[in-house]
mmCIF file of C-alpha atoms in Angstrom:
data_model
loop_
_atom_site.group_PDB
_atom_site.id
_atom_site.type_symbol
_atom_site.label_atom_id
_atom_site.label_comp_id
_atom_site.label_asym_id
_atom_site.label_seq_id
_atom_site.Cartn_x
_atom_site.Cartn_y
_atom_site.Cartn_z
ATOM 1 C CA UNK A 856 -0.110 0.050 -0.032
ATOM 2 C CA UNK A 857 1.385 3.408 -0.830
ATOM 3 C CA UNK A 858 2.214 5.757 2.136
ATOM 4 C CA UNK A 859 2.193 8.774 -0.095
ATOM 5 C CA UNK A 860 -1.518 9.215 -1.658
ATOM 6 C CA UNK A 861 -2.275 10.499 -5.199
ATOM 7 C CA UNK A 862 -3.408 13.946 -5.315
ATOM 8 C CA UNK A 863 -4.512 16.150 -7.989
ATOM 9 C CA UNK A 864 -6.227 19.763 -7.846
ATOM 10 C CA UNK A 865 -6.770 22.744 -10.068
ATOM 11 C CA UNK A 866 -6.330 26.441 -8.949
ATOM 12 C CA UNK A 867 -8.106 28.645 -11.391
ATOM 13 C CA UNK A 868 -6.518 31.798 -10.060
ATOM 14 C CA UNK A 869 -3.024 30.718 -10.919
ATOM 15 C CA UNK A 870 -4.180 28.479 -13.725
ATOM 16 C CA UNK A 871 -2.147 25.450 -12.188
ATOM 17 C CA UNK A 872 -3.036 22.005 -12.348
ATOM 18 C CA UNK A 873 -1.046 20.125 -9.547
ATOM 19 C CA UNK A 874 -0.220 16.298 -9.619
ATOM 20 C CA UNK A 875 1.470 14.872 -6.404
ATOM 21 C CA UNK A 876 2.321 11.781 -4.626
ATOM 22 C CA UNK A 877 2.383 8.268 -6.296
ATOM 23 C CA UNK A 878 0.319 7.751 -9.541
ATOM 24 C CA UNK A 879 0.470 4.002 -10.444
ATOM 25 C CA UNK A 880 -2.863 3.021 -11.957
ATOM 26 C CA UNK A 881 -3.220 -0.417 -13.560
ATOM 27 C CA UNK A 882 -5.787 1.054 -15.908
ATOM 28 C CA UNK A 883 -6.724 4.604 -17.026
ATOM 29 C CA UNK A 884 -10.220 4.266 -15.466
ATOM 30 C CA UNK A 885 -8.544 4.575 -11.952
ATOM 31 C CA UNK A 886 -7.446 8.062 -12.792
ATOM 32 C CA UNK A 887 -10.509 8.928 -14.837
ATOM 33 C CA UNK A 888 -11.579 11.829 -12.232
ATOM 34 C CA UNK A 889 -8.119 13.358 -12.426
ATOM 35 C CA UNK A 890 -8.356 13.204 -16.198
ATOM 36 C CA UNK A 891 -11.483 14.902 -16.246
ATOM 37 C CA UNK A 892 -10.363 17.639 -14.028
ATOM 38 C CA UNK A 893 -7.372 18.175 -16.233
ATOM 39 C CA UNK A 894 -9.649 18.577 -19.223
ATOM 40 C CA UNK A 895 -11.948 21.073 -17.175
ATOM 41 C CA UNK A 896 -8.840 23.242 -16.313
ATOM 42 C CA UNK A 897 -8.099 23.206 -19.972
ATOM 43 C CA UNK A 898 -11.634 24.583 -20.809
ATOM 44 C CA UNK A 899 -11.342 27.202 -17.860
ATOM 45 C CA UNK A 900 -7.959 28.763 -18.821
ATOM 46 C CA UNK A 901 -6.794 31.156 -21.520
ATOM 47 C CA UNK A 902 -2.866 31.580 -22.353
ATOM 48 C CA UNK A 903 -0.879 29.336 -20.104
ATOM 49 C CA UNK A 904 -1.880 26.171 -17.975
ATOM 50 C CA UNK A 905 0.916 25.238 -15.510
ATOM 51 C CA UNK A 906 1.175 21.620 -14.779
ATOM 52 C CA UNK A 907 2.714 21.541 -11.388
ATOM 53 C CA UNK A 908 4.470 18.144 -10.720
ATOM 54 C CA UNK A 909 7.068 19.244 -7.975
ATOM 55 C CA UNK A 910 5.925 16.763 -5.507
ATOM 56 C CA UNK A 911 5.338 13.866 -7.904
ATOM 57 C CA UNK A 912 6.950 11.103 -6.323
ATOM 58 C CA UNK A 913 6.220 8.336 -8.886
ATOM 59 C CA UNK A 914 4.314 8.141 -12.018
ATOM 60 C CA UNK A 915 4.170 4.918 -14.085
ATOM 61 C CA UNK A 916 3.660 4.696 -17.945
ATOM 62 C CA UNK A 917 -0.321 4.200 -17.857
ATOM 63 C CA UNK A 918 -0.583 7.438 -15.891
ATOM 64 C CA UNK A 919 1.934 9.528 -18.087
ATOM 65 C CA UNK A 920 0.472 8.267 -21.394
ATOM 66 C CA UNK A 921 -2.975 9.320 -20.354
ATOM 67 C CA UNK A 922 -2.209 12.717 -19.096
ATOM 68 C CA UNK A 923 0.329 13.444 -22.073
ATOM 69 C CA UNK A 924 -2.440 12.373 -24.703
ATOM 70 C CA UNK A 925 -4.832 15.174 -23.165
ATOM 71 C CA UNK A 926 -1.994 17.839 -23.419
ATOM 72 C CA UNK A 927 -1.158 16.763 -26.938
ATOM 73 C CA UNK A 928 -4.654 16.585 -28.368
ATOM 74 C CA UNK A 929 -5.224 20.231 -26.815
ATOM 75 C CA UNK A 930 -2.273 21.682 -28.574
ATOM 76 C CA UNK A 931 -3.615 20.453 -31.827
ATOM 77 C CA UNK A 932 -7.199 22.030 -31.182
ATOM 78 C CA UNK A 933 -6.295 25.039 -29.062
ATOM 79 C CA UNK A 934 -3.825 27.297 -30.676
ATOM 80 C CA UNK A 935 -4.651 29.828 -28.036
ATOM 81 C CA UNK A 936 -3.032 27.811 -25.325
ATOM 82 C CA UNK A 937 0.564 26.764 -23.910
ATOM 83 C CA UNK A 938 1.520 24.433 -21.266
ATOM 84 C CA UNK A 939 4.243 24.919 -18.663
ATOM 85 C CA UNK A 940 5.244 21.726 -16.834
ATOM 86 C CA UNK A 941 6.967 22.825 -13.568
ATOM 87 C CA UNK A 942 9.038 20.490 -11.908
ATOM 88 C CA UNK A 943 12.162 20.390 -9.436
ATOM 89 C CA UNK A 944 15.677 19.104 -9.623
ATOM 90 C CA UNK A 945 14.653 16.909 -6.444
ATOM 91 C CA UNK A 946 12.515 14.831 -8.625
ATOM 92 C CA UNK A 947 14.666 15.140 -12.041
ATOM 93 C CA UNK A 948 12.910 12.204 -13.848
ATOM 94 C CA UNK A 949 9.843 14.259 -14.162
ATOM 95 C CA UNK A 950 11.865 16.937 -16.114
ATOM 96 C CA UNK A 951 13.085 13.974 -18.425
ATOM 97 C CA UNK A 952 9.764 12.307 -18.751
ATOM 98 C CA UNK A 953 7.865 15.557 -19.590
ATOM 99 C CA UNK A 954 10.779 16.822 -21.596
ATOM 100 C CA UNK A 955 9.557 14.304 -24.239
ATOM 101 C CA UNK A 956 6.361 16.161 -24.531
ATOM 102 C CA UNK A 957 8.170 19.509 -25.317
ATOM 103 C CA UNK A 958 10.056 17.665 -28.012
ATOM 104 C CA UNK A 959 6.919 16.524 -29.699
ATOM 105 C CA UNK A 960 5.118 19.778 -29.124
ATOM 106 C CA UNK A 961 6.803 23.250 -29.025
ATOM 107 C CA UNK A 962 3.792 24.716 -27.175
ATOM 108 C CA UNK A 963 4.799 22.357 -23.985
ATOM 109 C CA UNK A 964 7.680 23.658 -22.176
ATOM 110 C CA UNK A 965 9.439 22.372 -18.998
ATOM 111 C CA UNK A 966 10.787 24.642 -16.190
ATOM 112 C CA UNK A 967 12.940 23.394 -13.337
ATOM 113 C CA UNK A 968 11.576 25.515 -10.380
ATOM 114 C CA UNK A 969 14.364 25.435 -7.938
ATOM 115 C CA UNK A 970 17.076 26.475 -10.567
ATOM 116 C CA UNK A 971 16.012 30.076 -10.078
ATOM 117 C CA UNK A 972 14.399 30.025 -6.649
ATOM 118 C CA UNK A 973 17.646 30.647 -4.622
ATOM 119 C CA UNK A 974 19.321 33.615 -6.266
ATOM 120 C CA UNK A 975 22.374 33.436 -3.782
ATOM 121 C CA UNK A 976 22.531 29.496 -3.932
ATOM 122 C CA UNK A 977 25.797 29.398 -5.785
ATOM 123 C CA UNK A 978 27.540 31.307 -3.103
ATOM 124 C CA UNK A 979 26.275 29.395 -0.220
ATOM 125 C CA UNK A 980 26.956 26.080 -1.556
ATOM 126 C CA UNK A 981 30.601 26.813 -2.583
ATOM 127 C CA UNK A 982 32.302 23.534 -1.455
ATOM 128 C CA UNK A 983 35.144 25.554 -0.545
ATOM 129 C CA UNK A 984 33.084 26.927 2.365
ATOM 130 C CA UNK A 985 32.615 23.456 4.100
ATOM 131 C CA UNK A 986 35.621 23.684 6.525
ATOM 132 C CA UNK A 987 34.517 27.087 7.786
ATOM 133 C CA UNK A 988 30.662 25.858 7.948
ATOM 134 C CA UNK A 989 32.033 23.202 10.504
ATOM 135 C CA UNK A 990 33.896 26.049 12.442
ATOM 136 C CA UNK A 991 30.616 27.852 12.540
ATOM 137 C CA UNK A 992 28.670 25.072 13.945
ATOM 138 C CA UNK A 993 31.155 24.486 16.510
ATOM 139 C CA UNK A 994 31.117 28.187 17.822
ATOM 140 C CA UNK A 995 27.328 28.385 17.804
ATOM 141 C CA UNK A 996 26.875 24.882 19.395
ATOM 142 C CA UNK A 997 28.458 26.029 22.599
ATOM 143 C CA UNK A 998 25.313 28.387 23.016
ATOM 144 C CA UNK A 999 22.651 26.303 21.175
ATOM 145 C CA UNK A 1000 23.193 23.097 23.154
ATOM 146 C CA UNK A 1001 21.949 25.187 26.174
ATOM 147 C CA UNK A 1002 18.928 26.671 24.678
ATOM 148 C CA UNK A 1003 17.592 24.027 22.467
ATOM 149 C CA UNK A 1004 15.766 22.383 25.362
ATOM 150 C CA UNK A 1005 13.479 25.461 25.721
ATOM 151 C CA UNK A 1006 12.684 25.148 22.076
ATOM 152 C CA UNK A 1007 11.359 21.654 21.862
ATOM 153 C CA UNK A 1008 14.421 19.433 21.959
ATOM 154 C CA UNK A 1009 14.240 16.422 24.035
ATOM 155 C CA UNK A 1010 15.500 12.790 23.991
ATOM 156 C CA UNK A 1011 13.312 10.277 22.096
ATOM 157 C CA UNK A 1012 11.591 12.675 19.603
ATOM 158 C CA UNK A 1013 11.308 12.546 15.881
ATOM 159 C CA UNK A 1014 13.105 15.426 14.199
ATOM 160 C CA UNK A 1015 14.016 16.903 10.919
ATOM 161 C CA UNK A 1016 16.941 19.326 10.080
ATOM 162 C CA UNK A 1017 15.958 21.122 7.192
ATOM 163 C CA UNK A 1018 18.684 22.812 5.229
ATOM 164 C CA UNK A 1019 20.960 20.791 7.013
ATOM 165 C CA UNK A 1020 24.102 21.600 5.041
ATOM 166 C CA UNK A 1021 27.165 19.455 5.947
ATOM 167 C CA UNK A 1022 25.151 17.640 8.647
ATOM 168 C CA UNK A 1023 27.391 18.685 11.782
ATOM 169 C CA UNK A 1024 24.323 20.110 13.828
ATOM 170 C CA UNK A 1025 22.441 16.787 13.215
ATOM 171 C CA UNK A 1026 25.514 14.717 14.404
ATOM 172 C CA UNK A 1027 25.944 16.855 17.371
ATOM 173 C CA UNK A 1028 21.981 16.737 18.274
ATOM 174 C CA UNK A 1029 22.115 12.891 17.732
ATOM 175 C CA UNK A 1030 24.990 12.603 20.469
ATOM 176 C CA UNK A 1031 23.680 15.160 22.929
ATOM 177 C CA UNK A 1032 19.840 14.642 22.926
ATOM 178 C CA UNK A 1033 19.314 11.296 21.347
ATOM 179 C CA UNK A 1034 16.161 11.471 19.249
ATOM 180 C CA UNK A 1035 14.710 8.330 18.121
ATOM 181 C CA UNK A 1036 14.921 9.391 14.327
ATOM 182 C CA UNK A 1037 16.586 12.197 12.601
ATOM 183 C CA UNK A 1038 15.679 13.266 8.928
ATOM 184 C CA UNK A 1039 18.416 15.761 7.583
ATOM 185 C CA UNK A 1040 17.595 17.389 4.139
ATOM 186 C CA UNK A 1041 19.570 19.743 1.940
ATOM 187 C CA UNK A 1042 19.692 21.043 -1.565
ATOM 188 C CA UNK A 1043 23.304 20.625 -2.006
ATOM 189 C CA UNK A 1044 24.392 17.102 -3.317
ATOM 190 C CA UNK A 1045 28.056 18.174 -2.362
ATOM 191 C CA UNK A 1046 27.251 18.987 1.416
ATOM 192 C CA UNK A 1047 25.230 15.827 1.564
ATOM 193 C CA UNK A 1048 28.038 13.720 0.175
ATOM 194 C CA UNK A 1049 30.232 15.263 2.748
ATOM 195 C CA UNK A 1050 27.668 14.789 5.619
ATOM 196 C CA UNK A 1051 27.457 11.111 4.726
ATOM 197 C CA UNK A 1052 31.147 10.634 4.647
ATOM 198 C CA UNK A 1053 31.496 12.355 8.274
ATOM 199 C CA UNK A 1054 28.536 10.261 9.670
ATOM 200 C CA UNK A 1055 30.356 6.953 8.198
ATOM 201 C CA UNK A 1056 33.657 7.806 9.658
ATOM 202 C CA UNK A 1057 31.907 8.056 13.079
ATOM 203 C CA UNK A 1058 29.905 4.785 12.580
ATOM 204 C CA UNK A 1059 26.622 6.875 12.589
ATOM 205 C CA UNK A 1060 24.134 5.037 10.516
ATOM 206 C CA UNK A 1061 20.734 6.337 11.900
ATOM 207 C CA UNK A 1062 20.669 9.714 10.331
ATOM 208 C CA UNK A 1063 18.600 9.891 7.188
ATOM 209 C CA UNK A 1064 20.325 12.410 4.916
ATOM 210 C CA UNK A 1065 17.920 13.395 1.941
ATOM 211 C CA UNK A 1066 18.401 15.430 -1.026
ATOM 212 C CA UNK A 1067 15.424 17.822 -1.266
ATOM 213 C CA UNK A 1068 14.069 21.167 -1.983
ATOM 214 C CA UNK A 1069 13.154 22.849 1.311
ATOM 215 C CA UNK A 1070 10.230 24.840 -0.164
ATOM 216 C CA UNK A 1071 8.483 21.579 -1.898
ATOM 217 C CA UNK A 1072 9.592 18.821 0.240
ATOM 218 C CA UNK A 1073 8.678 15.285 -0.419
ATOM 219 C CA UNK A 1074 7.945 14.772 3.148
ATOM 220 C CA UNK A 1075 4.644 13.755 4.381
ATOM 221 C CA UNK A 1076 2.525 16.026 6.801
ATOM 222 C CA UNK A 1077 2.556 16.163 10.566
ATOM 223 C CA UNK A 1078 5.365 13.675 11.179
ATOM 224 C CA UNK A 1079 7.973 15.668 13.153
ATOM 225 C CA UNK A 1080 8.101 16.690 16.825
ATOM 226 C CA UNK A 1081 10.666 19.342 16.330
ATOM 227 C CA UNK A 1082 11.774 20.720 12.895
ATOM 228 C CA UNK A 1083 15.012 22.829 12.804
ATOM 229 C CA UNK A 1084 16.135 25.148 10.201
ATOM 230 C CA UNK A 1085 19.313 26.958 11.085
ATOM 231 C CA UNK A 1086 20.752 30.042 9.030
ATOM 232 C CA UNK A 1087 18.564 29.529 6.083
ATOM 233 C CA UNK A 1088 15.438 31.617 6.044
ATOM 234 C CA UNK A 1089 17.799 34.487 5.439
ATOM 235 C CA UNK A 1090 19.342 33.183 2.297
ATOM 236 C CA UNK A 1091 15.667 32.297 0.768
ATOM 237 C CA UNK A 1092 14.045 34.867 -1.330
ATOM 238 C CA UNK A 1093 10.727 33.698 0.015
ATOM 239 C CA UNK A 1094 11.318 32.848 3.514
ATOM 240 C CA UNK A 1095 7.459 32.549 4.059
ATOM 241 C CA UNK A 1096 7.283 29.731 1.577
ATOM 242 C CA UNK A 1097 9.796 27.904 3.572
ATOM 243 C CA UNK A 1098 8.174 28.489 6.722
ATOM 244 C CA UNK A 1099 4.889 27.283 5.373
ATOM 245 C CA UNK A 1100 6.630 23.831 4.494
ATOM 246 C CA UNK A 1101 8.318 23.793 8.136
ATOM 247 C CA UNK A 1102 4.752 24.123 9.466
ATOM 248 C CA UNK A 1103 3.192 21.436 7.277
ATOM 249 C CA UNK A 1104 5.822 18.658 8.092
ATOM 250 C CA UNK A 1105 5.412 19.384 11.967
ATOM 251 C CA UNK A 1106 3.125 17.610 13.949
ATOM 252 C CA UNK A 1107 0.327 19.528 15.871
ATOM 253 C CA UNK A 1108 1.740 20.591 19.179
ATOM 254 C CA UNK A 1109 5.335 20.225 17.950
ATOM 255 C CA UNK A 1110 7.676 23.057 17.339
ATOM 256 C CA UNK A 1111 9.726 24.665 14.697
ATOM 257 C CA UNK A 1112 13.095 25.960 15.659
ATOM 258 C CA UNK A 1113 14.887 28.513 13.524
ATOM 259 C CA UNK A 1114 18.130 30.650 13.746
ATOM 260 C CA UNK A 1115 19.087 33.752 11.560
ATOM 261 C CA UNK A 1116 21.520 36.668 11.964
ATOM 262 C CA UNK A 1117 21.357 40.361 11.821
ATOM 263 C CA UNK A 1118 24.819 41.012 10.241
ATOM 264 C CA UNK A 1119 24.865 44.766 10.567
ATOM 265 C CA UNK A 1120 25.093 44.061 14.277
ATOM 266 C CA UNK A 1121 28.501 42.386 14.017
ATOM 267 C CA UNK A 1122 30.738 44.269 16.064
ATOM 268 C CA UNK A 1123 34.399 44.519 17.049
ATOM 269 C CA UNK A 1124 36.806 46.655 19.028
ATOM 270 C CA UNK A 1125 39.256 48.280 18.146
ATOM 271 C CA UNK A 1126 38.458 49.532 14.604
ATOM 272 C CA UNK A 1127 34.685 49.483 15.445
ATOM 273 C CA UNK A 1128 33.742 52.025 12.882
ATOM 274 C CA UNK A 1129 35.246 50.289 9.917
ATOM 275 C CA UNK A 1130 33.859 47.111 11.053
ATOM 276 C CA UNK A 1131 30.297 48.573 11.425
ATOM 277 C CA UNK A 1132 30.480 50.276 7.923
ATOM 278 C CA UNK A 1133 31.474 46.917 6.282
ATOM 279 C CA UNK A 1134 28.681 44.824 8.069
ATOM 280 C CA UNK A 1135 26.122 47.596 7.038
ATOM 281 C CA UNK A 1136 27.529 46.977 3.484
ATOM 282 C CA UNK A 1137 27.219 43.067 3.798
ATOM 283 C CA UNK A 1138 23.538 43.466 4.604
ATOM 284 C CA UNK A 1139 22.983 45.607 1.294
ATOM 285 C CA UNK A 1140 25.048 43.161 -0.569
ATOM 286 C CA UNK A 1141 22.970 40.169 0.472
ATOM 287 C CA UNK A 1142 19.734 42.290 -0.099
ATOM 288 C CA UNK A 1143 21.057 42.781 -3.916
ATOM 289 C CA UNK A 1144 20.931 38.892 -4.249
ATOM 290 C CA UNK A 1145 17.410 38.734 -2.611
ATOM 291 C CA UNK A 1146 18.761 37.309 0.640
ATOM 292 C CA UNK A 1147 18.150 39.127 4.251
ATOM 293 C CA UNK A 1148 20.976 38.549 6.530
ATOM 294 C CA UNK A 1149 19.061 41.059 8.729
ATOM 295 C CA UNK A 1150 16.261 38.514 9.452
ATOM 296 C CA UNK A 1151 17.072 37.483 12.984
ATOM 297 C CA UNK A 1152 15.040 39.993 14.880
ATOM 298 C CA UNK A 1153 12.194 39.581 12.269
ATOM 299 C CA UNK A 1154 11.808 35.846 13.544
ATOM 300 C CA UNK A 1155 8.895 36.633 15.687
ATOM 301 C CA UNK A 1156 6.894 38.434 12.852
ATOM 302 C CA UNK A 1157 7.601 35.574 10.305
ATOM 303 C CA UNK A 1158 6.704 32.782 12.741
ATOM 304 C CA UNK A 1159 3.420 34.593 13.780
ATOM 305 C CA UNK A 1160 2.515 35.252 10.141
ATOM 306 C CA UNK A 1161 3.086 31.513 9.414
ATOM 307 C CA UNK A 1162 0.649 30.531 11.808
ATOM 308 C CA UNK A 1163 2.623 29.478 14.887
ATOM 309 C CA UNK A 1164 1.883 30.052 18.475
ATOM 310 C CA UNK A 1165 3.669 30.203 21.787
ATOM 311 C CA UNK A 1166 6.501 31.900 20.140
ATOM 312 C CA UNK A 1167 9.877 32.111 21.764
ATOM 313 C CA UNK A 1168 12.760 34.353 20.624
ATOM 314 C CA UNK A 1169 16.180 34.825 21.998
ATOM 315 C CA UNK A 1170 19.535 35.926 21.088
ATOM 316 C CA UNK A 1171 23.146 35.086 21.688
ATOM 317 C CA UNK A 1172 26.581 36.429 20.803
ATOM 318 C CA UNK A 1173 29.227 34.400 19.346
ATOM 319 C CA UNK A 1174 32.537 36.000 20.137
ATOM 320 C CA UNK A 1175 36.298 35.609 20.077
ATOM 321 C CA UNK A 1176 36.175 34.634 23.730
ATOM 322 C CA UNK A 1177 34.053 31.494 23.428
ATOM 323 C CA UNK A 1178 37.182 29.269 22.462
ATOM 324 C CA UNK A 1179 40.001 29.706 20.124
ATOM 325 C CA UNK A 1180 40.135 33.333 18.870
ATOM 326 C CA UNK A 1181 41.624 31.870 15.717
ATOM 327 C CA UNK A 1182 38.400 29.956 14.884
ATOM 328 C CA UNK A 1183 36.591 33.353 14.944
ATOM 329 C CA UNK A 1184 39.284 34.951 12.586
ATOM 330 C CA UNK A 1185 39.064 32.048 10.203
ATOM 331 C CA UNK A 1186 35.270 32.527 9.836
ATOM 332 C CA UNK A 1187 35.680 36.267 9.093
ATOM 333 C CA UNK A 1188 38.302 35.463 6.751
ATOM 334 C CA UNK A 1189 36.105 32.970 4.775
ATOM 335 C CA UNK A 1190 33.488 35.772 4.741
ATOM 336 C CA UNK A 1191 35.772 38.246 3.340
ATOM 337 C CA UNK A 1192 36.564 35.767 0.457
ATOM 338 C CA UNK A 1193 33.147 35.004 -0.599
ATOM 339 C CA UNK A 1194 31.463 38.603 0.363
ATOM 340 C CA UNK A 1195 34.172 40.720 -0.896
ATOM 341 C CA UNK A 1196 35.284 38.465 -3.546
ATOM 342 C CA UNK A 1197 32.589 36.510 -5.413
ATOM 343 C CA UNK A 1198 29.547 38.561 -4.361
ATOM 344 C CA UNK A 1199 30.982 42.045 -4.725
ATOM 345 C CA UNK A 1200 32.379 41.233 -7.991
ATOM 346 C CA UNK A 1201 29.340 39.537 -9.213
ATOM 347 C CA UNK A 1202 27.450 42.833 -8.207
ATOM 348 C CA UNK A 1203 29.991 44.798 -10.245
ATOM 349 C CA UNK A 1204 31.391 47.027 -7.525
ATOM 350 C CA UNK A 1205 34.292 49.154 -8.322
ATOM 351 C CA UNK A 1206 37.954 48.080 -6.935
ATOM 352 C CA UNK A 1207 38.019 51.056 -4.552
ATOM 353 C CA UNK A 1208 34.801 50.058 -2.877
ATOM 354 C CA UNK A 1209 35.871 46.257 -2.692
ATOM 355 C CA UNK A 1210 39.161 47.498 -0.895
ATOM 356 C CA UNK A 1211 37.249 49.274 1.616
ATOM 357 C CA UNK A 1212 34.780 46.579 2.182
ATOM 358 C CA UNK A 1213 37.812 44.035 2.599
ATOM 359 C CA UNK A 1214 39.281 46.299 5.174
ATOM 360 C CA UNK A 1215 36.327 45.880 7.572
ATOM 361 C CA UNK A 1216 36.587 42.107 7.639
ATOM 362 C CA UNK A 1217 40.370 42.568 8.221
ATOM 363 C CA UNK A 1218 39.690 45.063 10.963
ATOM 364 C CA UNK A 1219 37.187 42.306 12.586
ATOM 365 C CA UNK A 1220 39.929 39.596 12.348
ATOM 366 C CA UNK A 1221 42.425 42.177 14.011
ATOM 367 C CA UNK A 1222 39.838 42.727 16.743
ATOM 368 C CA UNK A 1223 39.371 38.984 17.251
ATOM 369 C CA UNK A 1224 43.141 38.312 17.512
ATOM 370 C CA UNK A 1225 44.015 41.320 19.600
ATOM 371 C CA UNK A 1226 45.167 40.365 23.227
ATOM 372 C CA UNK A 1227 42.611 43.108 24.510
ATOM 373 C CA UNK A 1228 40.178 43.083 21.648
ATOM 374 C CA UNK A 1229 36.657 41.722 21.271
ATOM 375 C CA UNK A 1230 34.642 40.666 18.288
ATOM 376 C CA UNK A 1231 31.135 39.407 18.199
ATOM 377 C CA UNK A 1232 28.629 37.930 15.877
ATOM 378 C CA UNK A 1233 24.952 37.977 16.860
ATOM 379 C CA UNK A 1234 22.419 35.016 16.086
ATOM 380 C CA UNK A 1235 18.760 35.023 17.024
ATOM 381 C CA UNK A 1236 17.084 31.753 17.947
ATOM 382 C CA UNK A 1237 13.470 31.520 17.577
ATOM 383 C CA UNK A 1238 10.694 28.812 17.650
ATOM 384 C CA UNK A 1239 6.980 28.462 17.489
ATOM 385 C CA UNK A 1240 4.370 25.612 18.264
ATOM 386 C CA UNK A 1241 2.137 24.316 15.581
ATOM 387 C CA UNK A 1242 -1.405 24.573 16.732
ATOM 388 C CA UNK A 1243 -3.034 21.471 17.634
#
């Protein structure tokens, strides 16, 4: 018996016909109602009909041929109508399958939804960033391990870590809190490959590392006691869409835990003015690429708007005094390389701006390593309960 049901729906406002779940009929008669719904949708729309298969887990040839026949017959009788099949790289087989239609009929096109959804994705998925991500997690964990229990973490729970990156947080949680199950999902194949290697090296076999699009997850509703999503809302251009998905997979009464930053509040002494100027510019730079690294204090509003209740918000400051100051300096050096290098160049910033931009990062490193210096990086942690 399929655990993921078959689902079809039509939204006339967006002119979108949705297919989701597992569609494996023995005969066309089993999906007759959905075929009829597609035909009604075609009669209702003008211009473009979107066929959304982002959550189509499986589809056999019987179903594909039935839906394809309706589309192709329509193209031959309706010159005023185009079809756009919207898929995701997570379910790449759908793109290949429906691409066959576009080869036959030029008025059918296939769009990969997530290829343009995260404007800054290429920066944050740079594999050279992996060692620094490990350092960052180690620095924030010193604080998070003491606050997670207030946000729903406890032994024996079923949890998901969405946008898990290289998997270090899931590993630390497994060791410290012993949940019975962890699903760790990310959109970066390179990060997941690294996470699996690390897990294998520590003989950890019970973290389910999963490739997926966080805004369209192939995970069932209402299955996790706790859903975590760290430093990720701030790099999505539609954080509300991501929160909607986190809410969906969380059990009623369970909690969703998020962390985000406010980069303009990064600080250091000495050289405070230079440091402040650079991090104000960091916020503007990320905004240019449709990311919001000022999101931290906005967490309460986002969680409220998404429908959560019993919202908790707290902040902590990661500093050069938390451990080895060189760790802090290494993180800032990596930020400089990506922000003042790849991102500023991509934006088209002039050399004189980039040099001043770099100086603020260098001054932050100086503050972190100075025997009397202080350097800080603020994080906001927040969680909300899904209504029962």
